[in-house]
């Protein structure tokens, strides 16, 4: 048993165990960054859906308001039998238009907020994706060490992994 352990140390197998552990840790980091990237992409899609819903509601209210303005114009041009009832309807319609004008501004602001959230999520997702790609490349480069026994690949892969991790972590700082 001692002789086998001595042969492993002489053959450099013990250091390959350390490299294998580092590769496993890099693989776990790839998985974490991948999940964060996917969640961020999902967030962007959901926010885009919410923005679209808000814009649809904005558009529906805008169309209703424009239609009511046309009705008001037609009422002003038509002769009326009951001027008092027409005036009451015009007052009612003006109140609707005043309310919808305020609502339209709120809808527009909300839709713009959702669109800003989409842009923010997309910026984060790009960083997670780049970090993920660099971490994946680092796993491959480091794995080449196991085949070639050249530590240059391991250190290059490790350096690339650190860069990928820093880029992925920078997504958490995006505001």
GROMACS .gro file of C-alpha atoms in nm:
model
  175
    1UNK     CA    1   0.000   0.000   0.000
    2UNK     CA    2   0.282   0.238   0.092
    3UNK     CA    3   0.461   0.149  -0.226
    4UNK     CA    4   0.149   0.229  -0.432
    5UNK     CA    5   0.112   0.566  -0.259
    6UNK     CA    6   0.480   0.637  -0.329
    7UNK     CA    7   0.429   0.556  -0.698
    8UNK     CA    8   0.127   0.787  -0.716
    9UNK     CA    9   0.326   1.073  -0.563
   10UNK     CA   10   0.616   1.013  -0.798
   11UNK     CA   11   0.384   0.996  -1.097
   12UNK     CA   12   0.216   1.323  -0.999
   13UNK     CA   13  -0.122   1.157  -0.945
   14UNK     CA   14  -0.171   1.333  -0.612
   15UNK     CA   15  -0.155   1.675  -0.781
   16UNK     CA   16  -0.403   1.551  -1.042
   17UNK     CA   17  -0.647   1.487  -0.759
   18UNK     CA   18  -0.623   1.855  -0.666
   19UNK     CA   19  -0.675   1.952  -1.029
   20UNK     CA   20  -0.976   1.719  -1.052
   21UNK     CA   21  -1.125   1.880  -0.742
   22UNK     CA   22  -1.070   2.227  -0.891
   23UNK     CA   23  -1.241   2.117  -1.212
   24UNK     CA   24  -1.537   1.987  -1.011
   25UNK     CA   25  -1.563   2.319  -0.830
   26UNK     CA   26  -1.552   2.503  -1.163
   27UNK     CA   27  -1.831   2.277  -1.292
   28UNK     CA   28  -2.045   2.363  -0.989
   29UNK     CA   29  -1.983   2.734  -1.053
   30UNK     CA   30  -2.090   2.684  -1.416
   31UNK     CA   31  -2.415   2.529  -1.294
   32UNK     CA   32  -2.482   2.816  -1.053
   33UNK     CA   33  -2.413   3.085  -1.312
   34UNK     CA   34  -2.625   2.897  -1.567
   35UNK     CA   35  -2.923   2.890  -1.331
   36UNK     CA   36  -2.883   3.260  -1.250
   37UNK     CA   37  -2.863   3.340  -1.621
   38UNK     CA   38  -3.175   3.139  -1.701
   39UNK     CA   39  -3.369   3.301  -1.417
   40UNK     CA   40  -3.263   3.645  -1.540
   41UNK     CA   41  -3.373   3.564  -1.895
   42UNK     CA   42  -3.708   3.444  -1.757
   43UNK     CA   43  -3.744   3.766  -1.560
   44UNK     CA   44  -3.683   3.968  -1.876
   45UNK     CA   45  -3.947   3.771  -2.067
   46UNK     CA   46  -4.203   3.810  -1.788
   47UNK     CA   47  -4.136   4.183  -1.761
   48UNK     CA   48  -4.171   4.218  -2.138
   49UNK     CA   49  -4.509   4.044  -2.115
   50UNK     CA   50  -4.616   4.284  -1.842
   51UNK     CA   51  -4.499   4.581  -2.048
   52UNK     CA   52  -4.697   4.453  -2.347
   53UNK     CA   53  -5.006   4.414  -2.129
   54UNK     CA   54  -4.972   4.771  -2.005
   55UNK     CA   55  -4.925   4.905  -2.358
   56UNK     CA   56  -5.233   4.709  -2.472
   57UNK     CA   57  -5.437   4.859  -2.191
   58UNK     CA   58  -5.302   5.204  -2.278
   59UNK     CA   59  -5.399   5.154  -2.639
   60UNK     CA   60  -5.750   5.033  -2.550
   61UNK     CA   61  -5.813   5.337  -2.330
   62UNK     CA   62  -5.671   5.569  -2.594
   63UNK     CA   63  -5.904   5.421  -2.858
   64UNK     CA   64  -6.204   5.457  -2.624
   65UNK     CA   65  -6.110   5.817  -2.554
   66UNK     CA   66  -6.070   5.899  -2.924
   67UNK     CA   67  -6.404   5.733  -3.003
   68UNK     CA   68  -6.573   5.936  -2.732
   69UNK     CA   69  -6.420   6.257  -2.870
   70UNK     CA   70  -6.569   6.175  -3.210
   71UNK     CA   71  -6.909   6.118  -3.048
   72UNK     CA   72  -6.880   6.453  -2.871
   73UNK     CA   73  -6.794   6.625  -3.200
   74UNK     CA   74  -7.094   6.463  -3.366
   75UNK     CA   75  -7.322   6.566  -3.082
   76UNK     CA   76  -7.208   6.927  -3.120
   77UNK     CA   77  -7.290   6.921  -3.492
   78UNK     CA   78  -7.631   6.749  -3.461
   79UNK     CA   79  -7.947   6.936  -3.382
   80UNK     CA   80  -8.093   6.828  -3.050
   81UNK     CA   81  -8.440   6.789  -2.915
   82UNK     CA   82  -8.336   6.799  -2.550
   83UNK     CA   83  -8.046   7.043  -2.505
   84UNK     CA   84  -8.036   6.979  -2.131
   85UNK     CA   85  -7.992   6.599  -2.177
   86UNK     CA   86  -7.727   6.658  -2.445
   87UNK     CA   87  -7.537   6.895  -2.220
   88UNK     CA   88  -7.550   6.641  -1.934
   89UNK     CA   89  -7.415   6.369  -2.166
   90UNK     CA   90  -7.137   6.598  -2.286
   91UNK     CA   91  -7.044   6.672  -1.923
   92UNK     CA   92  -7.040   6.299  -1.849
   93UNK     CA   93  -6.822   6.230  -2.152
   94UNK     CA   94  -6.582   6.510  -2.058
   95UNK     CA   95  -6.545   6.355  -1.712
   96UNK     CA   96  -6.462   6.019  -1.875
   97UNK     CA   97  -6.204   6.184  -2.097
   98UNK     CA   98  -6.046   6.367  -1.802
   99UNK     CA   99  -6.022   6.037  -1.610
  100UNK     CA  100  -5.881   5.849  -1.909
  101UNK     CA  101  -5.623   6.123  -1.965
  102UNK     CA  102  -5.490   6.064  -1.613
  103UNK     CA  103  -5.516   5.686  -1.658
  104UNK     CA  104  -5.324   5.704  -1.986
  105UNK     CA  105  -5.036   5.883  -1.818
  106UNK     CA  106  -5.028   5.619  -1.542
  107UNK     CA  107  -5.045   5.334  -1.795
  108UNK     CA  108  -4.763   5.487  -1.995
  109UNK     CA  109  -4.546   5.534  -1.685
  110UNK     CA  110  -4.609   5.176  -1.571
  111UNK     CA  111  -4.530   5.035  -1.917
  112UNK     CA  112  -4.209   5.237  -1.930
  113UNK     CA  113  -4.109   5.106  -1.585
  114UNK     CA  114  -4.159   4.748  -1.706
  115UNK     CA  115  -3.953   4.821  -2.017
  116UNK     CA  116  -3.673   4.960  -1.800
  117UNK     CA  117  -3.686   4.640  -1.593
  118UNK     CA  118  -3.657   4.439  -1.916
  119UNK     CA  119  -3.347   4.634  -2.017
  120UNK     CA  120  -3.194   4.585  -1.674
  121UNK     CA  121  -3.262   4.210  -1.676
  122UNK     CA  122  -3.115   4.182  -2.026
  123UNK     CA  123  -2.797   4.361  -1.916
  124UNK     CA  124  -2.764   4.120  -1.625
  125UNK     CA  125  -2.837   3.819  -1.846
  126UNK     CA  126  -2.562   3.916  -2.091
  127UNK     CA  127  -2.309   3.918  -1.806
  128UNK     CA  128  -2.430   3.586  -1.671
  129UNK     CA  129  -2.411   3.435  -2.021
  130UNK     CA  130  -2.057   3.561  -2.078
  131UNK     CA  131  -1.949   3.443  -1.734
  132UNK     CA  132  -2.107   3.104  -1.801
  133UNK     CA  133  -1.928   3.069  -2.134
  134UNK     CA  134  -1.591   3.158  -1.981
  135UNK     CA  135  -1.645   2.917  -1.693
  136UNK     CA  136  -1.737   2.638  -1.937
  137UNK     CA  137  -1.421   2.706  -2.138
  138UNK     CA  138  -1.219   2.703  -1.816
  139UNK     CA  139  -1.356   2.357  -1.729
  140UNK     CA  140  -1.254   2.227  -2.071
  141UNK     CA  141  -0.909   2.384  -2.057
  142UNK     CA  142  -0.849   2.253  -1.707
  143UNK     CA  143  -0.965   1.907  -1.812
  144UNK     CA  144  -0.700   1.898  -2.083
  145UNK     CA  145  -0.448   1.894  -1.797
  146UNK     CA  146  -0.570   1.548  -1.698
  147UNK     CA  147  -0.486   1.419  -2.045
  148UNK     CA  148  -0.163   1.605  -2.116
  149UNK     CA  149  -0.026   1.643  -1.763
  150UNK     CA  150   0.066   2.000  -1.853
  151UNK     CA  151  -0.018   2.244  -1.578
  152UNK     CA  152  -0.023   2.535  -1.823
  153UNK     CA  153  -0.372   2.431  -1.931
  154UNK     CA  154  -0.485   2.413  -1.571
  155UNK     CA  155  -0.357   2.758  -1.480
  156UNK     CA  156  -0.494   2.906  -1.802
  157UNK     CA  157  -0.831   2.746  -1.734
  158UNK     CA  158  -0.825   2.862  -1.375
  159UNK     CA  159  -0.746   3.219  -1.480
  160UNK     CA  160  -1.027   3.211  -1.736
  161UNK     CA  161  -1.259   3.071  -1.469
  162UNK     CA  162  -1.177   3.358  -1.234
  163UNK     CA  163  -1.249   3.610  -1.512
  164UNK     CA  164  -1.579   3.435  -1.587
  165UNK     CA  165  -1.674   3.435  -1.221
  166UNK     CA  166  -1.594   3.806  -1.187
  167UNK     CA  167  -1.802   3.890  -1.495
  168UNK     CA  168  -2.094   3.679  -1.369
  169UNK     CA  169  -2.069   3.841  -1.024
  170UNK     CA  170  -2.069   4.185  -1.186
  171UNK     CA  171  -2.425   4.112  -1.304
  172UNK     CA  172  -2.533   4.143  -0.943
  173UNK     CA  173  -2.402   4.501  -0.940
  174UNK     CA  174  -2.594   4.615  -1.249
  175UNK     CA  175  -2.853   4.877  -1.159
   0.00000   0.00000   0.00000
